GROMACS .gro file of C-alpha atoms in nm:
model
  457
    1MET     CA    1   0.858   7.142   0.640
    2SER     CA    2   1.043   7.023   0.331
    3ALA     CA    3   0.870   6.837   0.050
    4GLY     CA    4   1.060   6.515   0.133
    5ALA     CA    5   0.962   6.533   0.499
    6ALA     CA    6   0.599   6.594   0.405
    7VAL     CA    7   0.599   6.285   0.185
    8VAL     CA    8   0.746   6.076   0.467
    9VAL     CA    9   0.478   6.195   0.709
   10ALA     CA   10   0.205   6.130   0.455
   11MET     CA   11   0.334   5.779   0.388
   12ALA     CA   12   0.350   5.704   0.758
   13VAL     CA   13  -0.009   5.820   0.801
   14ILE     CA   14  -0.127   5.608   0.509
   15LEU     CA   15   0.064   5.307   0.639
   16SER     CA   16  -0.055   5.331   0.998
   17ILE     CA   17  -0.419   5.428   0.935
   18SER     CA   18  -0.543   5.353   0.585
   19LEU     CA   19  -0.365   5.024   0.530
   20ILE     CA   20  -0.345   4.888   0.878
   21GLY     CA   21  -0.711   4.961   0.925
   22GLY     CA   22  -0.678   5.167   1.239
   23GLY     CA   23  -0.505   4.896   1.441
   24SER     CA   24  -0.251   4.618   1.446
   25ARG     CA   25  -0.278   4.240   1.457
   26GLY     CA   26  -0.141   4.041   1.747
   27GLY     CA   27   0.030   3.707   1.759
   28GLY     CA   28   0.364   3.807   1.607
   29GLU     CA   29   0.358   3.515   1.358
   30ILE     CA   30   0.466   3.586   1.001
   31PHE     CA   31   0.449   3.295   0.754
   32LEU     CA   32   0.713   3.251   0.485
   33GLN     CA   33   0.592   3.140   0.140
   34THR     CA   34   0.813   3.047  -0.154
   35ALA     CA   35   0.735   3.163  -0.506
   36ALA     CA   36   0.579   2.840  -0.637
   37ALA     CA   37   0.418   2.705  -0.318
   38ALA     CA   38   0.039   2.712  -0.288
   39GLY     CA   39   0.067   2.808   0.080
   40ARG     CA   40  -0.202   2.784   0.346
   41ASP     CA   41  -0.567   2.719   0.247
   42PRO     CA   42  -0.553   2.820  -0.124
   43PHE     CA   43  -0.859   2.975  -0.289
   44THR     CA   44  -0.800   2.840  -0.641
   45PRO     CA   45  -0.564   2.609  -0.828
   46SER     CA   46  -0.244   2.777  -0.938
   47ALA     CA   47  -0.285   3.023  -1.226
   48ALA     CA   48   0.081   3.131  -1.223
   49THR     CA   49   0.257   3.101  -1.558
   50ASP     CA   50   0.594   3.236  -1.443
   51THR     CA   51   0.700   3.129  -1.092
   52ARG     CA   52   1.075   3.143  -1.116
   53SER     CA   53   1.223   3.222  -0.778
   54ALA     CA   54   1.467   3.510  -0.766
   55ALA     CA   55   1.734   3.601  -0.516
   56ALA     CA   56   1.648   3.907  -0.314
   57PRO     CA   57   1.874   4.204  -0.390
   58SER     CA   58   2.191   4.225  -0.181
   59GLY     CA   59   2.499   4.442  -0.153
   60PRO     CA   60   2.481   4.822  -0.185
   61SER     CA   61   2.121   4.814  -0.307
   62ALA     CA   62   1.998   4.624  -0.001
   63SER     CA   63   2.216   4.821   0.242
   64ARG     CA   64   2.002   5.129   0.179
   65ILE     CA   65   1.698   4.956   0.333
   66GLY     CA   66   1.835   4.939   0.686
   67SER     CA   67   1.757   4.680   0.953
   68ARG     CA   68   1.378   4.703   0.946
   69THR     CA   69   1.097   4.621   0.701
   70VAL     CA   70   1.067   4.921   0.473
   71ALA     CA   71   0.741   5.066   0.338
   72VAL     CA   72   0.776   5.147  -0.032
   73SER     CA   73   0.529   5.322  -0.265
   74GLY     CA   74   0.368   5.101  -0.528
   75ALA     CA   75   0.477   5.348  -0.795
   76HIS     CA   76   0.849   5.309  -0.724
   77PRO     CA   77   1.041   5.187  -1.034
   78GLY     CA   78   1.193   4.842  -0.990
   79LEU     CA   79   0.957   4.733  -0.713
   80TYR     CA   80   0.821   4.479  -0.964
   81GLY     CA   81   0.976   4.286  -1.248
   82GLY     CA   82   0.906   4.021  -1.508
   83THR     CA   83   0.976   3.924  -1.866
   84LYS     CA   84   0.880   4.157  -2.149
   85ASN     CA   85   0.559   4.049  -2.328
   86VAL     CA   86   0.512   3.753  -2.091
   87ALA     CA   87   0.223   3.757  -1.843
   88SER     CA   88   0.302   3.592  -1.509
   89CYS     CA   89  -0.060   3.494  -1.436
   90ASP     CA   90  -0.357   3.340  -1.620
   91VAL     CA   91  -0.633   3.579  -1.513
   92GLU     CA   92  -0.911   3.414  -1.713
   93LYS     CA   93  -0.842   3.082  -1.539
   94GLN     CA   94  -0.895   3.246  -1.200
   95ILE     CA   95  -1.214   3.416  -1.321
   96THR     CA   96  -1.358   3.085  -1.444
   97TYR     CA   97  -1.285   2.906  -1.118
   98LEU     CA   98  -1.421   3.178  -0.890
   99THR     CA   99  -1.735   3.210  -1.105
  100GLU     CA  100  -1.805   2.834  -1.097
  101ASN     CA  101  -1.739   2.810  -0.720
  102GLU     CA  102  -1.979   3.063  -0.575
  103SER     CA  103  -1.882   3.013  -0.208
  104LYS     CA  104  -1.518   3.084  -0.281
  105GLY     CA  105  -1.611   3.369  -0.514
  106SER     CA  106  -1.817   3.525  -0.235
  107ALA     CA  107  -1.534   3.492   0.020
  108PHE     CA  108  -1.284   3.627  -0.238
  109ALA     CA  109  -1.498   3.937  -0.302
  110GLY     CA  110  -1.549   3.991   0.071
  111ALA     CA  111  -1.174   3.992   0.139
  112LEU     CA  112  -1.122   4.259  -0.131
  113ARG     CA  113  -1.437   4.452  -0.027
  114ILE     CA  114  -1.600   4.441  -0.369
  115PRO     CA  115  -1.938   4.298  -0.483
  116GLN     CA  116  -1.920   3.936  -0.595
  117ALA     CA  117  -2.065   4.022  -0.935
  118GLU     CA  118  -1.769   4.257  -1.000
  119VAL     CA  119  -1.501   3.993  -0.945
  120PRO     CA  120  -1.437   3.924  -1.320
  121ALA     CA  121  -1.412   4.294  -1.409
  122TYR     CA  122  -1.194   4.362  -1.105
  123LEU     CA  123  -0.947   4.086  -1.195
  124ARG     CA  124  -0.925   4.210  -1.555
  125SER     CA  125  -0.832   4.557  -1.422
  126LEU     CA  126  -0.520   4.424  -1.248
  127THR     CA  127  -0.169   4.385  -1.391
  128PRO     CA  128   0.039   4.065  -1.374
  129VAL     CA  129   0.393   4.118  -1.236
  130ARG     CA  130   0.664   3.938  -1.036
  131LEU     CA  131   0.806   4.058  -0.705
  132VAL     CA  132   1.167   4.175  -0.717
  133TRP     CA  133   1.198   4.189  -0.338
  134ASP     CA  134   1.082   3.963  -0.056
  135THR     CA  135   0.751   4.137   0.017
  136ARG     CA  136   0.541   4.153   0.331
  137VAL     CA  137   0.160   4.127   0.276
  138THR     CA  138  -0.165   4.034   0.446
  139ASN     CA  139  -0.261   3.702   0.290
  140HIS     CA  140  -0.606   3.539   0.298
  141GLY     CA  141  -0.670   3.167   0.299
  142TYR     CA  142  -1.004   2.995   0.241
  143ARG     CA  143  -1.127   2.791   0.537
  144ASP     CA  144  -1.476   2.690   0.655
  145GLY     CA  145  -1.643   2.897   0.384
  146ARG     CA  146  -1.473   3.227   0.461
  147ALA     CA  147  -1.145   3.415   0.414
  148THR     CA  148  -0.894   3.400   0.700
  149ALA     CA  149  -0.625   3.670   0.719
  150TYR     CA  150  -0.263   3.617   0.826
  151GLN     CA  151   0.069   3.796   0.780
  152ALA     CA  152   0.309   3.652   0.523
  153VAL     CA  153   0.636   3.723   0.344
  154LEU     CA  154   0.626   3.633  -0.027
  155GLN     CA  155   0.956   3.531  -0.181
  156ALA     CA  156   1.110   3.742  -0.456
  157GLY     CA  157   0.990   3.605  -0.790
  158THR     CA  158   0.634   3.540  -0.672
  159ALA     CA  159   0.371   3.612  -0.940
  160VAL     CA  160   0.104   3.860  -0.824
  161LEU     CA  161  -0.162   4.092  -0.965
  162VAL     CA  162  -0.129   4.460  -0.867
  163ASP     CA  163  -0.392   4.734  -0.877
  164GLY     CA  164  -0.376   5.082  -1.026
  165ARG     CA  165  -0.177   5.215  -0.727
  166GLY     CA  166   0.081   4.936  -0.735
  167VAL     CA  167  -0.051   4.731  -0.438
  168PRO     CA  168  -0.046   4.346  -0.466
  169ARG     CA  169  -0.408   4.222  -0.465
  170VAL     CA  170  -0.397   3.856  -0.574
  171ARG     CA  171  -0.135   3.582  -0.545
  172CYS     CA  172  -0.140   3.379  -0.867
  173ALA     CA  173  -0.007   3.047  -0.727
  174CYS     CA  174  -0.309   3.004  -0.498
  175GLY     CA  175  -0.566   3.269  -0.594
  176ASN     CA  176  -0.555   3.419  -0.245
  177PRO     CA  177  -0.666   3.781  -0.205
  178LEU     CA  178  -0.391   4.011  -0.076
  179ALA     CA  179  -0.391   4.334   0.119
  180PRO     CA  180  -0.117   4.563   0.255
  181ALA     CA  181   0.072   4.431   0.555
  182VAL     CA  182  -0.028   4.521   0.910
  183ALA     CA  183   0.192   4.548   1.216
  184VAL     CA  184   0.204   4.263   1.463
  185GLN     CA  185   0.222   4.302   1.837
  186GLY     CA  186   0.515   4.168   2.033
  187GLN     CA  187   0.820   3.997   1.895
  188GLN     CA  188   0.801   3.885   1.534
  189LYS     CA  189   0.829   3.510   1.472
  190TYR     CA  190   0.887   3.385   1.121
  191LYS     CA  191   0.715   3.051   1.058
  192GLY     CA  192   0.812   2.813   0.782
  193GLU     CA  193   1.135   2.722   0.606
  194LYS     CA  194   1.356   3.016   0.515
  195TRP     CA  195   1.494   3.023   0.162
  196THR     CA  196   1.864   3.073   0.104
  197ALA     CA  197   1.844   3.444   0.014
  198PHE     CA  198   1.600   3.533   0.292
  199ARG     CA  199   1.706   3.831   0.503
  200SER     CA  200   1.471   4.022   0.727
  201SER     CA  201   1.668   4.338   0.635
  202THR     CA  202   1.562   4.311   0.268
  203ILE     CA  203   1.184   4.285   0.317
  204VAL     CA  204   0.961   4.556   0.177
  205ALA     CA  205   0.596   4.642   0.251
  206VAL     CA  206   0.410   4.808  -0.038
  207VAL     CA  207   0.189   5.110   0.023
  208PRO     CA  208  -0.045   5.265  -0.240
  209ALA     CA  209   0.097   5.524  -0.477
  210PRO     CA  210  -0.027   5.879  -0.410
  211LYS     CA  211  -0.225   5.876  -0.735
  212PRO     CA  212  -0.335   5.614  -0.990
  213MET     CA  213  -0.070   5.497  -1.234
  214LYS     CA  214  -0.105   5.453  -1.606
  215ALA     CA  215   0.161   5.180  -1.620
  216VAL     CA  216   0.387   4.976  -1.399
  217THR     CA  217   0.761   5.040  -1.442
  218MET     CA  218   0.919   4.692  -1.441
  219PHE     CA  219   1.272   4.550  -1.430
  220ASP     CA  220   1.383   4.229  -1.606
  221PRO     CA  221   1.645   4.063  -1.378
  222GLU     CA  222   1.768   3.839  -1.661
  223SER     CA  223   1.824   4.099  -1.934
  224LYS     CA  224   1.887   4.387  -1.687
  225ALA     CA  225   1.648   4.592  -1.902
  226TRP     CA  226   1.357   4.823  -1.813
  227PHE     CA  227   1.008   4.831  -1.966
  228GLU     CA  228   0.657   4.957  -1.889
  229ARG     CA  229   0.337   4.750  -1.878
  230PRO     CA  230   0.004   4.938  -1.902
  231ASN     CA  231  -0.240   4.881  -1.617
  232GLY     CA  232  -0.492   4.607  -1.692
  233ASP     CA  233  -0.279   4.445  -1.964
  234ILE     CA  234  -0.343   4.091  -1.839
  235GLN     CA  235  -0.173   3.938  -2.146
  236GLY     CA  236   0.144   4.154  -2.129
  237ARG     CA  237   0.123   4.225  -2.501
  238SER     CA  238   0.157   4.603  -2.478
  239ASP     CA  239   0.496   4.616  -2.305
  240HIS     CA  240   0.741   4.872  -2.438
  241PRO     CA  241   1.105   4.928  -2.338
  242ILE     CA  242   1.221   5.241  -2.156
  243PRO     CA  243   1.558   5.374  -2.041
  244PRO     CA  244   1.657   5.329  -1.678
  245PRO     CA  245   1.440   5.557  -1.458
  246LYS     CA  246   1.592   5.840  -1.258
  247GLY     CA  247   1.810   5.711  -0.976
  248GLN     CA  248   1.864   5.366  -1.137
  249GLN     CA  249   2.199   5.264  -1.280
  250PRO     CA  250   2.218   5.119  -1.634
  251ASN     CA  251   2.299   4.746  -1.647
  252ALA     CA  252   2.268   4.718  -1.268
  253ALA     CA  253   2.206   4.368  -1.128
  254PHE     CA  254   1.915   4.494  -0.918
  255PRO     CA  255   1.713   4.812  -0.889
  256VAL     CA  256   1.769   5.035  -0.590
  257LEU     CA  257   1.509   5.151  -0.339
  258PRO     CA  258   1.470   5.514  -0.229
  259ASP     CA  259   1.675   5.650   0.057
  260PRO     CA  260   1.448   5.678   0.363
  261SER     CA  261   1.592   6.020   0.452
  262THR     CA  262   1.519   6.184   0.115
  263ASP     CA  263   1.241   5.995  -0.062
  264SER     CA  264   0.911   5.821  -0.003
  265ALA     CA  265   1.036   5.526   0.204
  266ASP     CA  266   0.961   5.484   0.571
  267GLU     CA  267   1.027   5.221   0.835
  268PHE     CA  268   0.744   4.979   0.897
  269PRO     CA  269   0.592   5.068   1.240
  270GLU     CA  270   0.641   4.749   1.437
  271GLY     CA  271   0.896   4.585   1.666
  272ASP     CA  272   1.255   4.510   1.582
  273ASP     CA  273   1.288   4.221   1.337
  274ARG     CA  274   1.665   4.188   1.325
  275ASP     CA  275   1.767   3.871   1.146
  276THR     CA  276   1.893   3.680   1.450
  277GLN     CA  277   1.865   3.304   1.481
  278ASP     CA  278   1.512   3.323   1.619
  279ASP     CA  279   1.438   3.697   1.587
  280ARG     CA  280   1.515   3.790   1.952
  281THR     CA  281   1.733   4.045   2.127
  282ASP     CA  282   2.068   3.934   2.271
  283GLU     CA  283   1.935   3.928   2.629
  284GLU     CA  284   1.623   3.743   2.524
  285GLU     CA  285   1.832   3.511   2.313
  286GLU     CA  286   2.061   3.422   2.606
  287HIS     CA  287   1.767   3.373   2.838
  288GLY     CA  288   1.584   3.183   2.569
  289ASP     CA  289   1.883   2.953   2.516
  290GLU     CA  290   1.875   2.857   2.883
  291GLU     CA  291   1.503   2.794   2.866
  292GLN     CA  292   1.549   2.602   2.546
  293LYS     CA  293   1.827   2.392   2.699
  294LYS     CA  294   1.607   2.320   2.998
  295GLU     CA  295   1.322   2.222   2.772
  296GLU     CA  296   1.553   2.004   2.568
  297ASP     CA  297   1.681   1.833   2.886
  298GLU     CA  298   1.324   1.769   2.998
  299LYS     CA  299   1.240   1.643   2.654
  300HIS     CA  300   1.544   1.419   2.653
  301LYS     CA  301   1.452   1.286   2.995
  302ASP     CA  302   1.098   1.217   2.881
  303GLU     CA  303   1.229   1.046   2.572
  304GLU     CA  304   1.462   0.827   2.780
  305GLN     CA  305   1.176   0.737   3.013
  306LYS     CA  306   0.953   0.662   2.721
  307LYS     CA  307   1.228   0.456   2.565
  308ASP     CA  308   1.266   0.251   2.886
  309GLU     CA  309   0.893   0.197   2.901
  310ASP     CA  310   0.891   0.097   2.537
  311GLU     CA  311   1.174  -0.149   2.602
  312LYS     CA  312   0.985  -0.292   2.898
  313HIS     CA  313   0.670  -0.325   2.696
  314LYS     CA  314   0.874  -0.475   2.419
  315ASP     CA  315   1.026  -0.735   2.654
  316ASP     CA  316   0.682  -0.816   2.797
  317ASP     CA  317   0.542  -0.848   2.450
  318GLN     CA  318   0.836  -1.066   2.347
  319LYS     CA  319   0.789  -1.287   2.653
  320LYS     CA  320   0.421  -1.314   2.584
  321ASP     CA  321   0.491  -1.399   2.223
  322ASP     CA  322   0.744  -1.664   2.328
  323GLU     CA  323   0.495  -1.824   2.567
  324GLN     CA  324   0.226  -1.817   2.305
  325LYS     CA  325   0.464  -1.967   2.052
  326LYS     CA  326   0.560  -2.240   2.300
  327GLU     CA  327   0.196  -2.324   2.363
  328GLU     CA  328   0.131  -2.332   1.993
  329ASP     CA  329   0.433  -2.560   1.940
  330GLU     CA  330   0.314  -2.799   2.213
  331LYS     CA  331  -0.035  -2.800   2.074
  332ARG     CA  332   0.098  -2.863   1.725
  333LYS     CA  333   0.319  -3.143   1.858
  334GLU     CA  334   0.022  -3.307   2.033
  335GLN     CA  335  -0.181  -3.278   1.716
  336GLU     CA  336   0.099  -3.437   1.514
  337GLU     CA  337   0.137  -3.721   1.767
  338GLN     CA  338  -0.239  -3.781   1.769
  339LYS     CA  339  -0.242  -3.773   1.392
  340LYS     CA  340   0.044  -4.023   1.378
  341LYS     CA  341  -0.132  -4.245   1.630
  342ASP     CA  342  -0.452  -4.230   1.429
  343GLU     CA  343  -0.262  -4.319   1.114
  344ASP     CA  344  -0.092  -4.612   1.289
  345GLU     CA  345  -0.428  -4.737   1.414
  346LYS     CA  346  -0.571  -4.699   1.069
  347GLN     CA  347  -0.281  -4.888   0.911
  348LYS     CA  348  -0.313  -5.159   1.177
  349ASP     CA  349  -0.685  -5.196   1.110
  350GLU     CA  350  -0.624  -5.206   0.737
  351LYS     CA  351  -0.353  -5.470   0.782
  352GLN     CA  352  -0.579  -5.681   1.005
  353LYS     CA  353  -0.861  -5.653   0.754
  354GLU     CA  354  -0.621  -5.753   0.479
  355GLN     CA  355  -0.507  -6.056   0.678
  356GLU     CA  356  -0.864  -6.156   0.751
  357LYS     CA  357  -0.953  -6.116   0.388
  358GLN     CA  358  -0.650  -6.320   0.282
  359LYS     CA  359  -0.740  -6.589   0.537
  360GLU     CA  360  -1.096  -6.600   0.406
  361GLN     CA  361  -0.964  -6.629   0.053
  362GLU     CA  362  -0.735  -6.914   0.153
  363GLU     CA  363  -1.018  -7.094   0.333
  364GLN     CA  364  -1.242  -7.044   0.035
  365LYS     CA  365  -0.969  -7.174  -0.192
  366LYS     CA  366  -0.924  -7.483   0.025
  367LYS     CA  367  -1.298  -7.537   0.029
  368ASP     CA  368  -1.314  -7.501  -0.348
  369GLU     CA  369  -1.028  -7.747  -0.390
  370LYS     CA  370  -1.199  -7.992  -0.155
  371ASP     CA  371  -1.527  -7.956  -0.342
  372GLU     CA  372  -1.345  -8.008  -0.669
  373LYS     CA  373  -1.172  -8.317  -0.530
  374GLN     CA  374  -1.500  -8.460  -0.405
  375LYS     CA  375  -1.657  -8.390  -0.739
  376ASP     CA  376  -1.385  -8.589  -0.914
  377GLN     CA  377  -1.433  -8.899  -0.688
  378PRO     CA  378  -1.696  -9.162  -0.803
  379VAL     CA  379  -2.003  -9.212  -0.591
  380ALA     CA  380  -2.017  -9.551  -0.407
  381PRO     CA  381  -2.317  -9.764  -0.496
  382ASP     CA  382  -2.602  -9.773  -0.254
  383SER     CA  383  -2.650 -10.114  -0.093
  384ASP     CA  384  -3.025 -10.071  -0.103
  385GLN     CA  385  -3.020 -10.006  -0.476
  386PRO     CA  386  -3.052 -10.309  -0.700
  387PRO     CA  387  -2.750 -10.385  -0.910
  388SER     CA  388  -2.747 -10.249  -1.254
  389PRO     CA  389  -2.838 -10.511  -1.511
  390VAL     CA  390  -2.571 -10.660  -1.719
  391GLU     CA  391  -2.610 -10.635  -2.083
  392PRO     CA  392  -2.689 -10.971  -2.231
  393GLY     CA  393  -2.419 -11.153  -2.410
  394LYS     CA  394  -2.146 -10.972  -2.222
  395PRO     CA  395  -2.054 -11.153  -1.906
  396VAL     CA  396  -1.853 -10.972  -1.648
  397GLU     CA  397  -1.505 -11.097  -1.594
  398PRO     CA  398  -1.452 -11.176  -1.235
  399GLN     CA  399  -1.177 -10.990  -1.057
  400GLN     CA  400  -0.888 -11.202  -0.959
  401GLN     CA  401  -0.739 -11.149  -0.627
  402ASP     CA  402  -0.366 -11.146  -0.601
  403GLU     CA  403  -0.162 -11.066  -0.301
  404ASN     CA  404   0.120 -10.940  -0.515
  405ARG     CA  405  -0.106 -10.701  -0.704
  406PRO     CA  406  -0.074 -10.344  -0.587
  407GLN     CA  407  -0.368 -10.162  -0.443
  408GLN     CA  408  -0.572  -9.957  -0.680
  409ASP     CA  409  -0.565  -9.584  -0.652
  410GLU     CA  410  -0.851  -9.425  -0.462
  411LYS     CA  411  -0.956  -9.253  -0.776
  412GLN     CA  412  -0.987  -9.585  -0.968
  413PRO     CA  413  -1.343  -9.722  -0.977
  414VAL     CA  414  -1.410 -10.046  -0.794
  415GLU     CA  415  -1.505 -10.335  -1.018
  416PRO     CA  416  -1.855 -10.458  -0.941
  417GLU     CA  417  -1.900 -10.810  -0.822
  418PRO     CA  418  -2.009 -11.047  -1.091
  419GLN     CA  419  -2.298 -11.182  -0.886
  420ARG     CA  420  -2.456 -10.829  -0.824
  421PRO     CA  421  -2.523 -10.603  -1.119
  422GLN     CA  422  -2.508 -10.224  -1.068
  423PRO     CA  423  -2.842 -10.048  -1.028
  424PRO     CA  424  -2.913  -9.743  -1.239
  425LYS     CA  425  -2.795  -9.411  -1.090
  426THR     CA  426  -2.971  -9.083  -1.076
  427GLU     CA  427  -2.647  -8.888  -1.114
  428GLU     CA  428  -2.406  -8.939  -1.395
  429PRO     CA  429  -2.090  -9.089  -1.252
  430ALA     CA  430  -1.752  -9.012  -1.381
  431GLU     CA  431  -1.634  -9.238  -1.656
  432PRO     CA  432  -1.448  -9.526  -1.493
  433GLN     CA  433  -1.089  -9.581  -1.582
  434PRO     CA  434  -0.962  -9.924  -1.681
  435PRO     CA  435  -0.802 -10.117  -1.401
  436GLU     CA  436  -0.432 -10.124  -1.371
  437GLN     CA  437  -0.266 -10.422  -1.519
  438PRO     CA  438  -0.104 -10.643  -1.263
  439GLN     CA  439   0.257 -10.721  -1.278
  440GLU     CA  440   0.344 -11.004  -1.503
  441GLN     CA  441   0.355 -11.328  -1.321
  442PRO     CA  442   0.347 -11.676  -1.450
  443GLN     CA  443  -0.002 -11.807  -1.428
  444GLU     CA  444  -0.227 -12.033  -1.602
  445PRO     CA  445  -0.405 -11.896  -1.899
  446ALA     CA  446  -0.762 -11.813  -1.823
  447PRO     CA  447  -1.040 -11.888  -2.057
  448GLU     CA  448  -1.115 -11.604  -2.286
  449GLN     CA  449  -1.428 -11.411  -2.191
  450PRO     CA  450  -1.594 -11.117  -2.346
  451GLN     CA  451  -1.523 -10.779  -2.181
  452GLN     CA  452  -1.815 -10.617  -1.996
  453LYS     CA  453  -1.899 -10.262  -2.080
  454LEU     CA  454  -2.047 -10.032  -1.833
  455ARG     CA  455  -2.367  -9.868  -1.931
  456ASN     CA  456  -2.428  -9.516  -1.860
  457PRO     CA  457  -2.754  -9.458  -1.687
   0.00000   0.00000   0.00000
C-alpha cells in the first residue's frame, strides 16, 4: 500500500470512528449560518472582532473538491485565514461570561468534555482564525440548561477558535462549542437562507491533524499573503509572514485543497448532497414536484375556502355592525327629540313664569299707584266729629253758589260750611289748595271780610 493510500485510509477511519463517535445522526437537517449571525440558542454574547463574510473559493480551486463534502486535515495550509496581527475573537470576554454564568459554563464544558474549572485555560490554549471555506461542523446551542447538538454549515469568513490539531472548537459570534461534523442519515436537507456564494460542492469538514501543530498556516484573502500564527496566541501579536507553502501558487486568489487521489483528503461518508434545488435526485425531484404541486393545489383550495369563509364572516359582521349602528342612530335620535322636548317644556315653563311674574309686577304697580292716589286725596270729615273751632277774629267767608261756576276738581278740598266748624283730626290732612277763582262776572261787590285760615290739628 502506498503512503498516500495509507493516509487516506487512516483519515477515513478517524472520520468515521473517532470524530463521528461510532455512529451517525439522523434527521438529515443541516442548518446554514452566516458569518455574523448568532444562530440558534447562543451560549454567550458575540465575542467576534472580525466577522467579515468571504466568498467561498470557486473556479479551478473548488473544482478539485468534487461533488461531495470533503474531509480535510486541520493542518492543511490555507484551510484558515485572517488578517496579520489581528485576532478575530475576544477570548477574555468569553471567559468572563462563562465564569459568571455557571450553568452555561457547565454546559459549555460538558459539550467539549472538559472539567468546568478548566474552561478558562482551555480557551486560552486555542487560536483565533477565520474560515476560508464554507465548513461543516457539529454545533451546540444552549437550551433548557444543557447543550443541544445539531449539524451546521458555517459561512466562509466565520470567526472560530481552533485547537492544537486544527479543529474548530468555539464559534466566536455566539460562544457555541463546536465539534467535528457527523454524517446524517437519509437525504440531506439544508435549512435556512443560502448565501450567494453557497455551493454544496465547496463545503469542507475538518478532521484533526495527525499530530499537534506548533502554528496555524493562514492565508489573508485581501493581501493574498501567507503568515503563521502560533497556537494559543489569542491576541495575534506573534504572527510572522511566510512564503507560499508547497502546492500553493503565489498571489493566488484562494488557496487550493489537496487532491483526494494523492493527498490527505477524503469524501465525507454520507449521502449525495448535490446542489440541486432542494437536494434531491432527478427522479425524486420529479416525483417531489408532483407532490409539491398537489400540496400547493390543496393549499390553494384551502386558502380559497378560508377566504370565502372570511368574506362571509366579514359580511355578517358588516351587517351586524350596520344594524347596531342603525339602532344606535335611532336611540340617539330619540334622545335628541326627548332632549328637545324637555328644552321646549322648560322654555315654556320659564316663559309662563315670566308672564306671571310680569303680571304680578303690573298688579303691584297698579296697587301702588292706587294707594298713592288715595294717599293724595283729603279725608272727608266725619259727621259725628264736632266741627273744628274757628279761630276768633277770623270769620269764615261763606261760599257763594253760582251755576256758571265750574265744578271743583276732586282733588280740591271742600270748603267747610260757615255754620259748622271743622273738628280736630287725628291724621294730618294734606294742605288744602285755594279754591279756583270763578270766571269774572258782573256782580255786586260783597262786603270785605277777613280770610279764614285753616288750622292744622
